[in-house]
CSV table of C-alpha atoms in Angstrom, one decimal:
chain,number,residue,atom,x,y,z
S,1,UNK,CA,-18.0,24.8,-4.5
S,2,UNK,CA,-14.4,24.3,-3.3
S,3,UNK,CA,-12.3,27.6,-3.4
S,4,UNK,CA,-9.6,27.4,-6.1
S,5,UNK,CA,-6.6,28.1,-3.7
S,6,UNK,CA,-7.0,25.0,-1.5
S,7,UNK,CA,-8.0,22.7,-4.4
S,8,UNK,CA,-4.5,21.5,-5.1
S,9,UNK,CA,-3.9,20.8,-1.4
S,10,UNK,CA,-7.2,18.9,-1.1
S,11,UNK,CA,-6.5,16.8,-4.2
S,12,UNK,CA,-3.1,15.7,-3.1
S,13,UNK,CA,-4.2,15.1,0.5
S,14,UNK,CA,-7.0,12.8,-0.9
S,15,UNK,CA,-4.4,11.0,-3.0
S,16,UNK,CA,-2.1,10.6,0.0
S,17,UNK,CA,-4.9,9.1,2.1
S,18,UNK,CA,-6.0,6.8,-0.8
S,19,UNK,CA,-2.4,5.7,-1.4
S,20,UNK,CA,-1.7,5.1,2.2
S,21,UNK,CA,-4.9,3.0,2.6
S,22,UNK,CA,-3.9,1.0,-0.4
S,23,UNK,CA,-0.4,0.4,0.9
S,24,UNK,CA,-1.6,-0.5,4.4
S,25,UNK,CA,-4.6,-2.6,3.5
S,26,UNK,CA,-3.8,-3.8,0.0
S,27,UNK,CA,-0.1,-4.9,0.2
S,28,UNK,CA,1.5,-7.5,2.5
S,29,UNK,CA,3.3,-6.1,5.6
S,30,UNK,CA,6.7,-7.5,4.5
S,31,UNK,CA,9.9,-6.6,6.2
S,32,UNK,CA,11.9,-7.1,3.0
S,33,UNK,CA,11.5,-5.0,-0.2
S,34,UNK,CA,10.5,-7.5,-2.9
S,35,UNK,CA,10.9,-5.2,-5.9
S,36,UNK,CA,11.8,-1.6,-7.0
S,37,UNK,CA,8.2,-1.1,-8.1
S,38,UNK,CA,6.8,-2.0,-4.7
S,39,UNK,CA,9.4,0.1,-3.0
S,40,UNK,CA,8.4,3.2,-5.1
S,41,UNK,CA,4.7,2.4,-4.6
S,42,UNK,CA,5.1,2.5,-0.8
S,43,UNK,CA,6.7,5.9,-1.1
S,44,UNK,CA,3.7,7.4,-2.9
S,45,UNK,CA,1.7,8.3,0.3
S,46,UNK,CA,4.7,10.4,1.6
S,47,UNK,CA,5.2,12.1,-1.8
S,48,UNK,CA,1.5,13.0,-2.1
S,49,UNK,CA,1.4,14.3,1.4
S,50,UNK,CA,4.5,16.4,0.9
S,51,UNK,CA,3.0,17.8,-2.3
S,52,UNK,CA,-0.2,18.5,-0.5
S,53,UNK,CA,1.6,20.5,2.2
S,54,UNK,CA,3.6,22.4,-0.4
S,55,UNK,CA,0.3,23.5,-2.0
S,56,UNK,CA,-1.5,24.4,1.3
S,57,UNK,CA,-2.8,27.9,1.3
S,58,UNK,CA,-1.8,29.2,4.7
S,59,UNK,CA,-4.4,32.0,4.9
S,60,UNK,CA,-7.2,29.6,4.0
S,61,UNK,CA,-5.9,27.1,6.7
S,62,UNK,CA,-6.0,29.9,9.2
S,63,UNK,CA,-9.5,30.9,8.3
S,64,UNK,CA,-10.8,27.4,8.9
S,65,UNK,CA,-8.5,26.8,11.9
S,66,UNK,CA,-7.1,23.7,10.2
S,67,UNK,CA,-4.2,23.3,12.5
S,68,UNK,CA,-6.5,22.7,15.5
S,69,UNK,CA,-8.1,19.8,13.7
S,70,UNK,CA,-5.4,18.3,11.6
S,71,UNK,CA,-2.4,18.2,14.0
S,72,UNK,CA,-4.4,16.5,16.9
S,73,UNK,CA,-6.0,14.0,14.4
S,74,UNK,CA,-2.5,13.0,13.1
S,75,UNK,CA,-1.2,12.7,16.6
S,76,UNK,CA,-4.2,10.5,17.5
S,77,UNK,CA,-3.5,8.2,14.5
S,78,UNK,CA,0.0,7.6,15.9
S,79,UNK,CA,-1.1,7.4,19.6
S,80,UNK,CA,-4.3,5.4,19.3
S,81,UNK,CA,-3.3,2.9,16.5
S,82,UNK,CA,0.5,2.6,16.1
S,83,UNK,CA,1.4,2.9,19.8
S,84,UNK,CA,-1.0,0.1,20.8
S,85,UNK,CA,0.2,-2.1,18.0
S,86,UNK,CA,3.9,-1.5,19.0
S,87,UNK,CA,3.0,-2.5,22.6
S,88,UNK,CA,1.1,-5.6,21.4
S,89,UNK,CA,3.7,-6.9,18.9
S,90,UNK,CA,6.7,-5.8,20.8
S,91,UNK,CA,5.6,-6.8,24.3
S,92,UNK,CA,2.7,-9.1,24.4
S,93,UNK,CA,3.5,-11.3,21.3
S,94,UNK,CA,7.2,-11.3,21.1
S,95,UNK,CA,8.6,-10.0,24.4
S,96,UNK,CA,9.1,-10.8,28.0
S,97,UNK,CA,7.5,-8.8,30.7
S,98,UNK,CA,10.7,-6.9,31.3
S,99,UNK,CA,11.1,-6.2,27.6
S,100,UNK,CA,7.5,-4.9,27.6
S,101,UNK,CA,8.1,-2.5,30.5
S,102,UNK,CA,11.2,-1.2,28.7
S,103,UNK,CA,9.3,-0.7,25.5
S,104,UNK,CA,6.4,0.9,27.3
S,105,UNK,CA,8.7,3.4,29.1
S,106,UNK,CA,10.6,4.4,25.9
S,107,UNK,CA,7.5,4.9,23.7
S,108,UNK,CA,5.6,6.9,26.3
S,109,UNK,CA,8.7,9.0,26.9
S,110,UNK,CA,9.2,9.8,23.2
S,111,UNK,CA,5.5,10.7,22.8
S,112,UNK,CA,5.7,14.2,24.6
S,113,UNK,CA,8.8,14.8,22.4
S,114,UNK,CA,6.6,14.1,19.3
S,115,UNK,CA,4.0,16.6,20.6
S,116,UNK,CA,6.7,19.3,21.2
S,117,UNK,CA,8.2,18.6,17.7
S,118,UNK,CA,4.8,19.1,16.1
S,119,UNK,CA,4.3,22.3,18.0
S,120,UNK,CA,7.8,23.5,17.3
S,121,UNK,CA,7.3,23.1,13.6
S,122,UNK,CA,4.1,25.0,13.8
S,123,UNK,CA,5.7,27.8,15.8
S,124,UNK,CA,8.7,28.1,13.5
S,125,UNK,CA,6.3,28.3,10.6
S,126,UNK,CA,4.8,31.5,12.0
S,127,UNK,CA,2.2,30.0,14.4
S,128,UNK,CA,0.9,32.1,17.2
S,129,UNK,CA,1.7,31.6,20.9
S,130,UNK,CA,-2.0,31.0,21.8
S,131,UNK,CA,-2.3,28.1,19.3
S,132,UNK,CA,1.1,26.7,20.4
S,133,UNK,CA,-0.4,26.4,23.9
S,134,UNK,CA,-3.7,25.0,22.6
S,135,UNK,CA,-1.9,22.3,20.7
S,136,UNK,CA,0.6,21.4,23.3
S,137,UNK,CA,-1.7,21.2,26.3
S,138,UNK,CA,-4.6,19.8,24.3
S,139,UNK,CA,-2.5,16.9,23.0
S,140,UNK,CA,-1.0,16.4,26.4
S,141,UNK,CA,-4.5,15.9,27.8
S,142,UNK,CA,-5.2,13.4,25.1
S,143,UNK,CA,-2.0,11.5,25.9
S,144,UNK,CA,-2.9,11.4,29.6
S,145,UNK,CA,-6.5,10.6,29.1
S,146,UNK,CA,-6.3,6.8,29.0
S,147,UNK,CA,-7.4,6.6,25.4
S,148,UNK,CA,-4.3,4.6,24.5
S,149,UNK,CA,-5.1,2.1,27.2
S,150,UNK,CA,-8.6,1.6,25.7
S,151,UNK,CA,-7.1,1.5,22.2
S,152,UNK,CA,-4.7,-1.3,23.3
S,153,UNK,CA,-7.7,-3.4,24.4
S,154,UNK,CA,-9.7,-2.7,21.2
S,155,UNK,CA,-7.4,-2.5,18.2
S,156,UNK,CA,-5.4,-5.6,18.9
S,157,UNK,CA,-6.5,-9.2,18.4
S,158,UNK,CA,-5.9,-10.5,21.9
S,159,UNK,CA,-5.8,-14.2,22.6
S,160,UNK,CA,-4.9,-14.0,26.3
S,161,UNK,CA,-8.2,-14.2,28.2
S,162,UNK,CA,-7.0,-11.4,30.5
S,163,UNK,CA,-7.2,-9.0,27.6
S,164,UNK,CA,-9.8,-10.6,25.3
S,165,UNK,CA,-12.5,-8.5,27.0
S,166,UNK,CA,-12.2,-5.1,28.7
S,167,UNK,CA,-11.2,-5.8,32.3
S,168,UNK,CA,-13.6,-4.8,35.1
S,169,UNK,CA,-10.7,-3.1,37.0
S,170,UNK,CA,-7.8,-1.4,35.2
S,171,UNK,CA,-5.1,-2.1,37.8
S,172,UNK,CA,-2.3,-1.3,35.4
S,173,UNK,CA,-3.5,2.3,34.8
S,174,UNK,CA,-1.3,3.9,37.5
S,175,UNK,CA,-1.8,7.4,36.0
S,176,UNK,CA,-5.5,7.1,36.7
S,177,UNK,CA,-4.9,5.5,40.1
S,178,UNK,CA,-2.9,8.4,41.4
S,179,UNK,CA,-5.8,10.8,40.6
S,180,UNK,CA,-8.7,8.6,41.8
S,181,UNK,CA,-6.9,7.0,44.8
S,182,UNK,CA,-7.5,3.4,43.8
S,183,UNK,CA,-7.3,1.3,40.6
S,184,UNK,CA,-10.2,2.5,38.5
S,185,UNK,CA,-13.1,0.3,37.5
S,186,UNK,CA,-13.9,0.0,33.8
S,187,UNK,CA,-16.6,2.7,34.1
S,188,UNK,CA,-14.4,5.0,36.2
S,189,UNK,CA,-11.8,4.7,33.5
S,190,UNK,CA,-14.4,5.6,30.8
S,191,UNK,CA,-15.3,8.7,32.9
S,192,UNK,CA,-11.7,9.6,33.3
S,193,UNK,CA,-11.2,9.3,29.5
S,194,UNK,CA,-14.3,11.3,28.8
S,195,UNK,CA,-13.3,14.2,31.1
S,196,UNK,CA,-9.9,14.5,29.6
S,197,UNK,CA,-11.2,14.4,26.0
S,198,UNK,CA,-13.7,17.1,26.8
S,199,UNK,CA,-11.0,19.2,28.4
S,200,UNK,CA,-8.8,18.7,25.4
S,201,UNK,CA,-11.7,19.8,23.1
S,202,UNK,CA,-12.2,22.9,25.3
S,203,UNK,CA,-8.5,23.8,24.9
S,204,UNK,CA,-8.6,23.3,21.1
S,205,UNK,CA,-11.9,25.1,20.4
S,206,UNK,CA,-12.6,27.5,23.3
S,207,UNK,CA,-13.2,31.2,22.2
S,208,UNK,CA,-10.2,33.0,21.1
S,209,UNK,CA,-11.0,35.9,23.5
S,210,UNK,CA,-10.2,33.7,26.5
S,211,UNK,CA,-6.7,33.2,25.2
S,212,UNK,CA,-6.3,36.8,24.3
S,213,UNK,CA,-7.3,37.7,27.9
S,214,UNK,CA,-4.8,35.2,29.2
S,215,UNK,CA,-2.1,36.7,27.0
S,216,UNK,CA,-3.0,40.3,28.1
S,217,UNK,CA,-2.9,39.4,31.8
S,218,UNK,CA,0.4,37.7,31.3
S,219,UNK,CA,2.0,40.6,29.5
S,220,UNK,CA,0.6,43.1,32.0
S,221,UNK,CA,2.1,41.1,34.9
S,222,UNK,CA,5.5,41.5,33.3
S,223,UNK,CA,5.1,45.1,32.6
S,224,UNK,CA,4.6,44.8,28.8
S,225,UNK,CA,1.8,46.4,26.8
S,226,UNK,CA,-0.9,43.9,25.9
S,227,UNK,CA,-1.2,45.1,22.3
S,228,UNK,CA,-4.3,45.6,20.2
S,229,UNK,CA,-6.3,42.9,18.5
S,230,UNK,CA,-6.3,39.1,18.7
S,231,UNK,CA,-4.0,36.5,17.2
S,232,UNK,CA,-5.2,34.5,14.3
S,233,UNK,CA,-4.9,30.8,14.2
């Protein structure tokens, strides 16, 4: 039995997901708007999502720690689907190597800004310092994990033989090379990704008392009282 308070949120969230799926998979990906009806239809996922958020019961969301699930999932939808598609269509299909490098640099520079923007919105909405740190550092670990590199190879329809299968050596993954000391093999890259994902999950879902202890030590170091009780999500 679904509690009454979150029912409105869940209904509109489901409508938003269904509408988004219909728009993405059921309608042509046209650059031009063909009619007012199609234009309004494509706005429905946003409207349903906004109404869902307006109906979200904050206390219920805190009890089930919704922020630690939903914000990282939404970030991963952007980072593991849309970013690889941007790189593929903007660089591999239509761009020169120089254009690809410029696109790559700009997208991966704006990604930490997106993380901070999500965390800022949470904090301004009354979010706790502990969860701010969980979200920020957990999503940063996901960004640095190499998941996007793997997604680039798997979500796109590559015709170039170099990318049609997962390469044995990931010589482009310099963020892995600087840690490992050499360009990682495919299986070293998988291990690198797995370690970062596990660390991110530990950040998101480790016991609250660990973060309370960190906060208490930090406040004691600066001469402030640690306070009583723990912060809720």
